[in-house]
mmCIF file of N, CA and C in Angstrom:
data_model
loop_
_atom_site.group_PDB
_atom_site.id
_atom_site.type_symbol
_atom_site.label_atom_id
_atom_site.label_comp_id
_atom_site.label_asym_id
_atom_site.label_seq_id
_atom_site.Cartn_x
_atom_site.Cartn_y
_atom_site.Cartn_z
ATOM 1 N N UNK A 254 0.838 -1.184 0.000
ATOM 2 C CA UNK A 254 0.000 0.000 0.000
ATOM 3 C C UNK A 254 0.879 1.242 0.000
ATOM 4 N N UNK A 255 1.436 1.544 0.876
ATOM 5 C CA UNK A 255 2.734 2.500 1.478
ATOM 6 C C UNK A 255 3.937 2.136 1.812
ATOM 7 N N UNK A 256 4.694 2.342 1.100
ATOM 8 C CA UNK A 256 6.064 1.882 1.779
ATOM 9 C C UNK A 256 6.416 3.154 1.634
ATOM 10 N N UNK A 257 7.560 3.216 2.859
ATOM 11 C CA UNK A 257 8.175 4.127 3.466
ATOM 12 C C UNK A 257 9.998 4.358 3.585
ATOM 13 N N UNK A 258 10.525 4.803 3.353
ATOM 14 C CA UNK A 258 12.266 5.110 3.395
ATOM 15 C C UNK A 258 12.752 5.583 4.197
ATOM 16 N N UNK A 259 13.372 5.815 4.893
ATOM 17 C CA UNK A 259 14.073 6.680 6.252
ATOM 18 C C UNK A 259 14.985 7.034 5.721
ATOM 19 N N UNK A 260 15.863 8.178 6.214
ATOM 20 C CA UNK A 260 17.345 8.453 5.627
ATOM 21 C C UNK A 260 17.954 9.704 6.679
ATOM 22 N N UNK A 261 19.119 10.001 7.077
ATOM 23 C CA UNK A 261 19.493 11.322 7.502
ATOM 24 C C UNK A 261 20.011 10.806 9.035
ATOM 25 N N UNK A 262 19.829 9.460 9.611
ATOM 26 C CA UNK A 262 20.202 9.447 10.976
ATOM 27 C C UNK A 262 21.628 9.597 10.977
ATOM 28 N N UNK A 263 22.186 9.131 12.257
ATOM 29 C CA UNK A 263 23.960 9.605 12.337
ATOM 30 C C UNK A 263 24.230 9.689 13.994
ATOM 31 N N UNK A 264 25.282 10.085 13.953
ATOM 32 C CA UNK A 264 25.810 10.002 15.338
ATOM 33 C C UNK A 264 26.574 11.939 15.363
ATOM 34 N N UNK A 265 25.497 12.487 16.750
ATOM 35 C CA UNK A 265 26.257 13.939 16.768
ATOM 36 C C UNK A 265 25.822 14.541 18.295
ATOM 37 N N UNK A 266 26.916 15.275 18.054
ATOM 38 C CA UNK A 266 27.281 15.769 19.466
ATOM 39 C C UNK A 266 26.179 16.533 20.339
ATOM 40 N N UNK A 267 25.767 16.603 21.280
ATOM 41 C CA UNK A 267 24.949 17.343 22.356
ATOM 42 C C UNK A 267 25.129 18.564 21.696
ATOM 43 N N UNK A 268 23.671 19.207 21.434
ATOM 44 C CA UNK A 268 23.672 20.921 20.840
ATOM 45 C C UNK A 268 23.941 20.396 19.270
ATOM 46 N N UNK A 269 24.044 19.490 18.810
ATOM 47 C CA UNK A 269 23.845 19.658 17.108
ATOM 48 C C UNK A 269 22.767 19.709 16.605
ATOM 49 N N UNK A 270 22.472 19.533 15.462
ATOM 50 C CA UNK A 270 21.777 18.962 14.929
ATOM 51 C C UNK A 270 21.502 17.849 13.688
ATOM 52 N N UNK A 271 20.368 17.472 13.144
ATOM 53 C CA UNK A 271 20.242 16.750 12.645
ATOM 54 C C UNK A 271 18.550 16.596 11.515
ATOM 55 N N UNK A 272 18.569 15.966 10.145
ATOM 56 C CA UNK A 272 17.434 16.200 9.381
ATOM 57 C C UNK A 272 17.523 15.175 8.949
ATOM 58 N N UNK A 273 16.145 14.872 9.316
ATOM 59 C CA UNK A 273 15.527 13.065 9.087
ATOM 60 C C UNK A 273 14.514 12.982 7.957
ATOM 61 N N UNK A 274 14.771 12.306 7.207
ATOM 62 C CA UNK A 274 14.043 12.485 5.922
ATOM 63 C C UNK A 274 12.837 11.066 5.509
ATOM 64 N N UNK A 275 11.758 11.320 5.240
ATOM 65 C CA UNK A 275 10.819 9.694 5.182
ATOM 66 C C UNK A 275 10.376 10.217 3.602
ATOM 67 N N UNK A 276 10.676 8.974 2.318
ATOM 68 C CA UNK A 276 10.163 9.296 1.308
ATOM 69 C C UNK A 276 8.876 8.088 1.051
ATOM 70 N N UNK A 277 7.865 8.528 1.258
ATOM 71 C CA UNK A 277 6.738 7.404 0.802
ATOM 72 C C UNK A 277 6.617 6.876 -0.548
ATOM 73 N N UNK A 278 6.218 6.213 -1.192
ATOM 74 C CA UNK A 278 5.406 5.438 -2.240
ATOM 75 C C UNK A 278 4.682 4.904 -2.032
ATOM 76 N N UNK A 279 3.662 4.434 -3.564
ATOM 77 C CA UNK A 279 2.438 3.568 -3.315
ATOM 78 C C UNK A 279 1.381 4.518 -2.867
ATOM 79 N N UNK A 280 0.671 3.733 -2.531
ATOM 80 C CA UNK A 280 -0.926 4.918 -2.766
ATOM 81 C C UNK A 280 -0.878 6.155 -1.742
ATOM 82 N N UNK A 281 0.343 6.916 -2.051
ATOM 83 C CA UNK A 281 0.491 8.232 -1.596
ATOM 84 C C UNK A 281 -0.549 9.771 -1.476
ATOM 85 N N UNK A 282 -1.277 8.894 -2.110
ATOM 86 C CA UNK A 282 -2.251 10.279 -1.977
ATOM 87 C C UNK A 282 -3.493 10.350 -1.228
ATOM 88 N N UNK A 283 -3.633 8.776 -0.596
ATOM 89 C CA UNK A 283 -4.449 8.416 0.254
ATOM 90 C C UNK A 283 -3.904 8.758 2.007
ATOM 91 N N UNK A 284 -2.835 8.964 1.901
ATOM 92 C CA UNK A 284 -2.153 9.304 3.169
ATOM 93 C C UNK A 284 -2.767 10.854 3.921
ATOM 94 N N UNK A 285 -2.963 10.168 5.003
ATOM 95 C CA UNK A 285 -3.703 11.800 5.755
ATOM 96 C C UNK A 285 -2.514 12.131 6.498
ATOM 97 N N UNK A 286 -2.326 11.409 7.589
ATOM 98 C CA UNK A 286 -1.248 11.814 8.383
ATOM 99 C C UNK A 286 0.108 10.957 8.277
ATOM 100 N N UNK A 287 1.089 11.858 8.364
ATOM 101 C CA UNK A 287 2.805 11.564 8.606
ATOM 102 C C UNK A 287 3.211 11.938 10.288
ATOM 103 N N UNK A 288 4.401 11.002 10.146
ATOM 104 C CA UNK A 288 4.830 11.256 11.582
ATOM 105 C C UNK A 288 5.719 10.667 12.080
ATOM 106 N N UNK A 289 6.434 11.207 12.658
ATOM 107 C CA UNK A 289 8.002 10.413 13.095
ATOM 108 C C UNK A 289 7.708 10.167 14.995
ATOM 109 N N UNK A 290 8.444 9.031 15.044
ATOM 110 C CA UNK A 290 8.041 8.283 16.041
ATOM 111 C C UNK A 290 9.115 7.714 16.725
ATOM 112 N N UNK A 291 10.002 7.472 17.941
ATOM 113 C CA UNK A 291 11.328 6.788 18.222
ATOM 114 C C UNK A 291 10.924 5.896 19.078
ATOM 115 N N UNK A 292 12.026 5.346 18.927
ATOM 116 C CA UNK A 292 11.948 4.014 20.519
ATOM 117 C C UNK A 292 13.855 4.025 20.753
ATOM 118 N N UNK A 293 14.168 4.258 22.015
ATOM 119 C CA UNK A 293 15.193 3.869 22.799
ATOM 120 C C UNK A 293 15.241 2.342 23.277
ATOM 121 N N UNK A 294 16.240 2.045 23.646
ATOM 122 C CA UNK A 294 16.753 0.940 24.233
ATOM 123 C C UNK A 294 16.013 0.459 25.898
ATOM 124 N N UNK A 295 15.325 -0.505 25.794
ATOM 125 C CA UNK A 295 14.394 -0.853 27.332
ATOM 126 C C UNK A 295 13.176 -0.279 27.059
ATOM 127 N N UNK A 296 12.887 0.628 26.271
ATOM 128 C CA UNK A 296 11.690 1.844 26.266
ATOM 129 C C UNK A 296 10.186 1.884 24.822
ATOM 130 N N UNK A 297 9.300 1.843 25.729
ATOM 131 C CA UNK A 297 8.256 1.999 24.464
ATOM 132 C C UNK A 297 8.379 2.991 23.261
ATOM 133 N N UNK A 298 7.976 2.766 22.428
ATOM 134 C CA UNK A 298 8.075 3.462 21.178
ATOM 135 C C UNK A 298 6.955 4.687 21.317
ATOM 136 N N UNK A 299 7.836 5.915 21.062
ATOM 137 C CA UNK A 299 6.594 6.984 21.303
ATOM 138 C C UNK A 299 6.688 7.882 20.173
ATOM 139 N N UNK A 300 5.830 8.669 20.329
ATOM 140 C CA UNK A 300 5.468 9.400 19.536
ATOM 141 C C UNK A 300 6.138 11.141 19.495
ATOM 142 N N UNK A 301 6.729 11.773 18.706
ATOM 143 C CA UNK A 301 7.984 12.591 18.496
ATOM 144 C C UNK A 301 6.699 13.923 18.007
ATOM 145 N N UNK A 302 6.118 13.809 16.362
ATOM 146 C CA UNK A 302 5.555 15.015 16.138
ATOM 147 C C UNK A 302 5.108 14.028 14.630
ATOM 148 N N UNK A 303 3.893 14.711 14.533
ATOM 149 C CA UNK A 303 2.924 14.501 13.369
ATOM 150 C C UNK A 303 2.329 15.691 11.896
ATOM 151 N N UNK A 304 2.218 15.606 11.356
ATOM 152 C CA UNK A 304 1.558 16.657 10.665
ATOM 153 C C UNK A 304 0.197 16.298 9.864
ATOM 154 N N UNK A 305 -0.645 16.707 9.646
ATOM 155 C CA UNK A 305 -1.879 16.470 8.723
ATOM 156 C C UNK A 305 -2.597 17.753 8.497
ATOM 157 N N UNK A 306 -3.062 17.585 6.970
ATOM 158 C CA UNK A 306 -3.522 19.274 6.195
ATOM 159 C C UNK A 306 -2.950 20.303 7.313
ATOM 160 N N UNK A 307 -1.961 20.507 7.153
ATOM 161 C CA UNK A 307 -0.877 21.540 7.834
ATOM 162 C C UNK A 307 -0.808 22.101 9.216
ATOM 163 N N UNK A 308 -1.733 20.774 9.783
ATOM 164 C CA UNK A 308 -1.785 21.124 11.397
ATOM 165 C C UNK A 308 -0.325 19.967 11.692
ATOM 166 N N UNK A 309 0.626 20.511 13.061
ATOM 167 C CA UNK A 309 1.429 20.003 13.638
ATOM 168 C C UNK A 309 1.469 19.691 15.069
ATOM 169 N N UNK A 310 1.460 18.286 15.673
ATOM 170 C CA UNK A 310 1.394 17.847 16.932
ATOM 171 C C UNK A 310 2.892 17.524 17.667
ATOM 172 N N UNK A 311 3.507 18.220 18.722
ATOM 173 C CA UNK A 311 5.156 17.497 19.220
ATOM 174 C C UNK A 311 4.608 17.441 20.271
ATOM 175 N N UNK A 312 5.767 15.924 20.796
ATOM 176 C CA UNK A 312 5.649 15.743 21.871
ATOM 177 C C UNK A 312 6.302 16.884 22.974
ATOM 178 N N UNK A 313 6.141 16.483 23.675
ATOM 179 C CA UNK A 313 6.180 17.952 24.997
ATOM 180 C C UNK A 313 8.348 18.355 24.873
ATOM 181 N N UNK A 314 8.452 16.904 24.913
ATOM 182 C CA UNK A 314 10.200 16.727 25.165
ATOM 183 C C UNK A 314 10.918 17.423 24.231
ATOM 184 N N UNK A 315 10.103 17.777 23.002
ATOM 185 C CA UNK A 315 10.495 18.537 21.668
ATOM 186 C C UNK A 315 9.987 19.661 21.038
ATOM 187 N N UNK A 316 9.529 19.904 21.575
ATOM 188 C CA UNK A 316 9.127 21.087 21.340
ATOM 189 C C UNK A 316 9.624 22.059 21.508
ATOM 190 N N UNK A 317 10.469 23.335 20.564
ATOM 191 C CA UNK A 317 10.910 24.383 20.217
ATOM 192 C C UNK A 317 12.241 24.165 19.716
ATOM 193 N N UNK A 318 12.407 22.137 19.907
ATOM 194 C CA UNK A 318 13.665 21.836 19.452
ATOM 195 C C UNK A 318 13.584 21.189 17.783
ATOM 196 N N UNK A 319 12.573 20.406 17.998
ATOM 197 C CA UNK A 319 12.170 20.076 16.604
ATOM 198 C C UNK A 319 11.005 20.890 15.853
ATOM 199 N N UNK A 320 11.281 20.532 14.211
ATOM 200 C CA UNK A 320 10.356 20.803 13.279
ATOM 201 C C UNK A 320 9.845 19.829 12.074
ATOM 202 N N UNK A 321 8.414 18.906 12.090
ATOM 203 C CA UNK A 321 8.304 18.573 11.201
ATOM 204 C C UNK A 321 7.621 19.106 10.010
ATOM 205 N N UNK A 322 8.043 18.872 8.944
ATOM 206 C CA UNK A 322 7.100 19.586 7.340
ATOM 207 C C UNK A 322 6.927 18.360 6.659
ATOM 208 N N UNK A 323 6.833 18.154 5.707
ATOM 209 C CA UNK A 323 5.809 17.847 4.279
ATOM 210 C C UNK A 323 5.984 18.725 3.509
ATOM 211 N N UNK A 324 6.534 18.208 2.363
ATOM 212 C CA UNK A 324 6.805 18.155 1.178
ATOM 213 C C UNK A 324 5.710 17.062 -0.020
ATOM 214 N N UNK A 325 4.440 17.433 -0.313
ATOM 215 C CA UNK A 325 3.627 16.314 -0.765
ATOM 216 C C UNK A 325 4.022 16.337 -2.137
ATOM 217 N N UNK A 326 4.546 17.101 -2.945
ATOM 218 C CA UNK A 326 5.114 17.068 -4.264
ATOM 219 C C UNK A 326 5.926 15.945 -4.095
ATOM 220 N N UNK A 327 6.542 15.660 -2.877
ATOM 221 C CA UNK A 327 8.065 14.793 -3.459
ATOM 222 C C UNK A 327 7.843 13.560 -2.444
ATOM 223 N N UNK A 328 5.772 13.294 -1.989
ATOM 224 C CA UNK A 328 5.621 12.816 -0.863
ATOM 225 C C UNK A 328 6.989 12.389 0.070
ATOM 226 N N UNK A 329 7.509 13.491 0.461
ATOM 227 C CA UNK A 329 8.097 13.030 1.796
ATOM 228 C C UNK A 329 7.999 13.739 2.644
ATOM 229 N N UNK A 330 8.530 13.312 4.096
ATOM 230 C CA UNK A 330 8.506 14.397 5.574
ATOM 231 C C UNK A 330 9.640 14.496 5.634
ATOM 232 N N UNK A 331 9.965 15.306 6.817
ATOM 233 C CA UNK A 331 11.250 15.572 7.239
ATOM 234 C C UNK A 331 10.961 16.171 8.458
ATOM 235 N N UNK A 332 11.927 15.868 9.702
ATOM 236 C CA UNK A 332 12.800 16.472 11.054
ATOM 237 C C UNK A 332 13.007 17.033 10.996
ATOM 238 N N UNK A 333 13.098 17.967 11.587
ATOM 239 C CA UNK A 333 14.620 18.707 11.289
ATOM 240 C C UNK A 333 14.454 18.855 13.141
ATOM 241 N N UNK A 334 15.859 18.709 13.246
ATOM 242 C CA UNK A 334 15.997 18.404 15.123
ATOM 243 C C UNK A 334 17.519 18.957 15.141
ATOM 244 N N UNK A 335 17.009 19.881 15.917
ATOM 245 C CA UNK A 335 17.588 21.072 16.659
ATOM 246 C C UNK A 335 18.346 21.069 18.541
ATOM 247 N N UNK A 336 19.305 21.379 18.920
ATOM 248 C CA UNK A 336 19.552 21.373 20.175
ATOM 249 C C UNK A 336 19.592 19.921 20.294
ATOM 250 N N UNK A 337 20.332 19.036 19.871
ATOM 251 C CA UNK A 337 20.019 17.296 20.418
ATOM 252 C C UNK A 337 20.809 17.308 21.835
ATOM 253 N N UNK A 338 19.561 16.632 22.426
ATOM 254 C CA UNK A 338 20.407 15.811 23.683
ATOM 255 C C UNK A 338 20.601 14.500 23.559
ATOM 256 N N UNK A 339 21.262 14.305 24.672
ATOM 257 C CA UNK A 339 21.792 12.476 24.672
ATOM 258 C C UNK A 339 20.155 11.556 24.629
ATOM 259 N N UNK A 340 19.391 12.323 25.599
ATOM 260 C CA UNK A 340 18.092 11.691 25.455
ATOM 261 C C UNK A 340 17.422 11.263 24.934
ATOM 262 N N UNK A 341 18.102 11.896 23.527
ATOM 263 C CA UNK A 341 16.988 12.027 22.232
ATOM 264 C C UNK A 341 17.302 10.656 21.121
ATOM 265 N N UNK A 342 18.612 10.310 22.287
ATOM 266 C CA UNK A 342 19.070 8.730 21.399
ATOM 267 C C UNK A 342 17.628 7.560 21.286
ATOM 268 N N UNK A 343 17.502 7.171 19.732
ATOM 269 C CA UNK A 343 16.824 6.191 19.859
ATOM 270 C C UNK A 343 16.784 5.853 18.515
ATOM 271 N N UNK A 344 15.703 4.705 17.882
ATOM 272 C CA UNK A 344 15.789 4.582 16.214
ATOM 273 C C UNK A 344 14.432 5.302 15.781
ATOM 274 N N UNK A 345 14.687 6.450 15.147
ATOM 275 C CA UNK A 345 13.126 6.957 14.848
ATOM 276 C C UNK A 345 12.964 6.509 13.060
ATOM 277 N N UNK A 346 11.558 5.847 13.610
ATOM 278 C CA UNK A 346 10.608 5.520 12.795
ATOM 279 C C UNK A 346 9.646 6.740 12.190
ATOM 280 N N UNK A 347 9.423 6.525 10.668
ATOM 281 C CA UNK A 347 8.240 7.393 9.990
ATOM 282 C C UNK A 347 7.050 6.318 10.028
ATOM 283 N N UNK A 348 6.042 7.266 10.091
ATOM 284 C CA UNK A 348 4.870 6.706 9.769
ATOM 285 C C UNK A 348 4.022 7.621 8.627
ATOM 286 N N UNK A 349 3.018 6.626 8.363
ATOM 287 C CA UNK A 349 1.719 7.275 7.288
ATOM 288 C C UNK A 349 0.638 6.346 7.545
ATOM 289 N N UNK A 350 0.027 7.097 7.980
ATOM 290 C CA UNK A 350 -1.662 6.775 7.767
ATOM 291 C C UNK A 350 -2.704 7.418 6.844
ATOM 292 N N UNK A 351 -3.345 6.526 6.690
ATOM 293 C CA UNK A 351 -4.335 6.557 5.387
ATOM 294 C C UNK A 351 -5.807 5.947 5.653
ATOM 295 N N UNK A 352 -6.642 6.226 4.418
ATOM 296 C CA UNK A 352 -7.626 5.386 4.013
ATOM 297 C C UNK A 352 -7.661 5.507 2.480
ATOM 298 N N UNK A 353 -8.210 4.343 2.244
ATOM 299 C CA UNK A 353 -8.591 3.919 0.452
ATOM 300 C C UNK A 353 -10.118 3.339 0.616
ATOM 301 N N UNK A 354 -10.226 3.637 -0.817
ATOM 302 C CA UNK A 354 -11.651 2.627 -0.559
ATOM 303 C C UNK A 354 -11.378 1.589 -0.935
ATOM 304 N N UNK A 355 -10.491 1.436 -1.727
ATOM 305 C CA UNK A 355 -10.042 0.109 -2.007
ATOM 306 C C UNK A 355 -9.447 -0.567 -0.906
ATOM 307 N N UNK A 356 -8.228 -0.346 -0.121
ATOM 308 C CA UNK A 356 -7.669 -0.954 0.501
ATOM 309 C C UNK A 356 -8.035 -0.848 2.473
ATOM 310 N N UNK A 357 -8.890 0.285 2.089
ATOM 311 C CA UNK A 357 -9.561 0.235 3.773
ATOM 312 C C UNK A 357 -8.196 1.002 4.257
ATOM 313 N N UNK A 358 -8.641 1.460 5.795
ATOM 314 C CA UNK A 358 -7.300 2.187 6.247
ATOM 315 C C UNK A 358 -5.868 1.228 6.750
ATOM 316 N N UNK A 359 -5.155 2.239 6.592
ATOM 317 C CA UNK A 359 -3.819 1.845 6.694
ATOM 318 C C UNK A 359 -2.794 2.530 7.464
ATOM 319 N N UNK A 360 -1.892 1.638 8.255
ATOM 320 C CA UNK A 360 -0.743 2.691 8.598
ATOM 321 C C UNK A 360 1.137 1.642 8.608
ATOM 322 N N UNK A 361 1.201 2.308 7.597
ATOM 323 C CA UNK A 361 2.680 1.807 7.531
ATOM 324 C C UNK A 361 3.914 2.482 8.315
ATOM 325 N N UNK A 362 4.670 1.820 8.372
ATOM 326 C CA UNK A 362 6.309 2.076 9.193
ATOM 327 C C UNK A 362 7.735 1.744 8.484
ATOM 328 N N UNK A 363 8.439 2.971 8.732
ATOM 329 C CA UNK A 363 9.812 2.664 7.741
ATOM 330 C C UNK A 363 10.280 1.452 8.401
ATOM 331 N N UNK A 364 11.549 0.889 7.962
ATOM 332 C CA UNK A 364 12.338 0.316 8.421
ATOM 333 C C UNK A 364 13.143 1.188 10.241
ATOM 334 N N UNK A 365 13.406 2.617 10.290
ATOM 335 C CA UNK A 365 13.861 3.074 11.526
ATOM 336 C C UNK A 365 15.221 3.531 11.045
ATOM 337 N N UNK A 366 15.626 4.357 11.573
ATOM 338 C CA UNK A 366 16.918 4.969 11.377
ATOM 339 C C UNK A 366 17.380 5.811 12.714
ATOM 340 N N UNK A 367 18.859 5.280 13.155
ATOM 341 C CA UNK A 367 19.630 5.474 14.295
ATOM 342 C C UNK A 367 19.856 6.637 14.744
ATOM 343 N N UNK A 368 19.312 6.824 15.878
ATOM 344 C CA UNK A 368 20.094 8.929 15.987
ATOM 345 C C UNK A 368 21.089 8.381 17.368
ATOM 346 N N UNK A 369 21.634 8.793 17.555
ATOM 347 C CA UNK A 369 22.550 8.744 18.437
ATOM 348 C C UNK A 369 23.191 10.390 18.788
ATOM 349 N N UNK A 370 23.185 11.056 19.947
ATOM 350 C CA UNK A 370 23.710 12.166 20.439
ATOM 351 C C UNK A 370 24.537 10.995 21.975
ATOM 352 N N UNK A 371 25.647 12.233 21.279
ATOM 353 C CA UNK A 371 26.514 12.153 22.679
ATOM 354 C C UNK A 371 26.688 13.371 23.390
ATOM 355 N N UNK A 372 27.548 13.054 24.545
ATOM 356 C CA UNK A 372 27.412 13.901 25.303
ATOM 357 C C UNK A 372 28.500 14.916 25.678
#
């Protein structure tokens, strides 16, 4: 239905930054909402910041540090993460959710890509 790409993770220092990139395919135009999502080591997978028709949701921990956009010409999202702390280590995942009439709703997940901040 959706497959999804990750790209842009890396390893960088406390106070850098960093731009995380998700390129979708497949029934891309059925997609309502995007959204990047992490999970750390021992720790549930949570939820980072979302976008849909140009409203934006961050979690509390990120906020004024991150920015997500959409780009629907080139269906992809992007991070952009600002001020990293060590905290912020984990593998963040993109998401997309959808509905079709054909395929009923949907929500796919990249493969995940590594952020790592040190300290």
């Amino acid at each position: 239905q959706v497959q999804l790409v990750e790209s842009g993770g890396g390893l960088v220092q406390a106070g850098g930054s960093l731009r995380l990139s998700c390129a979708a395919s497949g029934i891309v135009f059925a997609i309502n909402t995007m959204g990047w999502y992490r999970q750390a080591p021992g720790k549930q997978r949570e939820l980072v910041a979302t976008t849909r028709g140009g409203n934006t949701n961050y979690a509390e921990s990120v906020k004024g540090r991150f920015t997500i956009s959409r780009d629907n010409a080139k269906s992809t999202v992007y991070l952009q993460m600002n001020s990293l702390k060590p905290e912020d280590t984990a593998v963040y995942y993109c998401n997309a959710e959808g509905k079709n009439t054909i395929y009923g709703p949907f929500s796919s997940w990249g493969q995940g890509t590594q952020v790592t901040v040190s300290s």
